[in-house]
PDB file of C-alpha atoms in Angstrom:
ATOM      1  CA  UNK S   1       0.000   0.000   0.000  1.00 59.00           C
ATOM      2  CA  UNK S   2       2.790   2.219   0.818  1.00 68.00           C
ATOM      3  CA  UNK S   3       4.900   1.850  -1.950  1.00 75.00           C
ATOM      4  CA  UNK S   4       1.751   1.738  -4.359  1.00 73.00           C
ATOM      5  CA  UNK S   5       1.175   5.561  -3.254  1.00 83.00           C
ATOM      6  CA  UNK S   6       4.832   6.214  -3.710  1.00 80.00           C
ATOM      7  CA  UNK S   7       4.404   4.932  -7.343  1.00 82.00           C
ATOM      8  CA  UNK S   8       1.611   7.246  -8.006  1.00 85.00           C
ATOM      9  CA  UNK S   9       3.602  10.130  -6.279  1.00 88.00           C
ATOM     10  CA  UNK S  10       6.462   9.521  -8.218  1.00 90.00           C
ATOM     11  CA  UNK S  11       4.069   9.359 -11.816  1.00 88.00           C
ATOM     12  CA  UNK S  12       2.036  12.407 -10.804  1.00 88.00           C
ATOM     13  CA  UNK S  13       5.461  14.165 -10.528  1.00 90.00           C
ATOM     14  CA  UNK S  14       6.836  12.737 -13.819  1.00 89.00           C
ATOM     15  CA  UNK S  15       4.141  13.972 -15.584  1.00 87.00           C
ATOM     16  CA  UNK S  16       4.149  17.221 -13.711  1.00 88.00           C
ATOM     17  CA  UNK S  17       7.598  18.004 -15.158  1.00 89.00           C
ATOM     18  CA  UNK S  18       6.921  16.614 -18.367  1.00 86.00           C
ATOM     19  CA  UNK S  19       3.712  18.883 -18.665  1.00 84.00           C
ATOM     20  CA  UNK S  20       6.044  21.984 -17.265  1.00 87.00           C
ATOM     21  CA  UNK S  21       8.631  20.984 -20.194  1.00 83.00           C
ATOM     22  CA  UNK S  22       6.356  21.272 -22.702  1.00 82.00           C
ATOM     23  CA  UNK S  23       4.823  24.138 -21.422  1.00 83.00           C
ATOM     24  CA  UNK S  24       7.713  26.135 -21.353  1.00 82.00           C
ATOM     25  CA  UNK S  25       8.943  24.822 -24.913  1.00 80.00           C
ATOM     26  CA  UNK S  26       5.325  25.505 -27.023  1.00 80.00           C
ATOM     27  CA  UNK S  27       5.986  29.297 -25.296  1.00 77.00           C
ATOM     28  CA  UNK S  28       9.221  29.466 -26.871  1.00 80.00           C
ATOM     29  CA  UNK S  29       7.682  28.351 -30.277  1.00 77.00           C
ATOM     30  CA  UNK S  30       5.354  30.753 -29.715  1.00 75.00           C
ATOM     31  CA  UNK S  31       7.482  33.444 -29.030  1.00 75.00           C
ATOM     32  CA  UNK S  32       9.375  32.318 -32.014  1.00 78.00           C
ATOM     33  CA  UNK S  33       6.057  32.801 -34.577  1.00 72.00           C
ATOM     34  CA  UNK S  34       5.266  35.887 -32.601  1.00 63.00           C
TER      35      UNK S  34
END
């Protein structure tokens, strides 16, 4: 049980940075077009 919710802590955070990566990349393209 423990280490089940420090599998899903450790995906939530994953995709957290992933979703901050992109984030701060498709800005750049836009900046870029802009």
């Amino acid at each position: 049980m423990i280490s089940f919710s420090i599998g899903r802590n450790l995906v939530h955070q994953l995709i957290f940075a992933i979703a901050k990566y992109y984030d701060s990349k498709s800005i750049q393209l836009m900046i870029k077009v802009y």
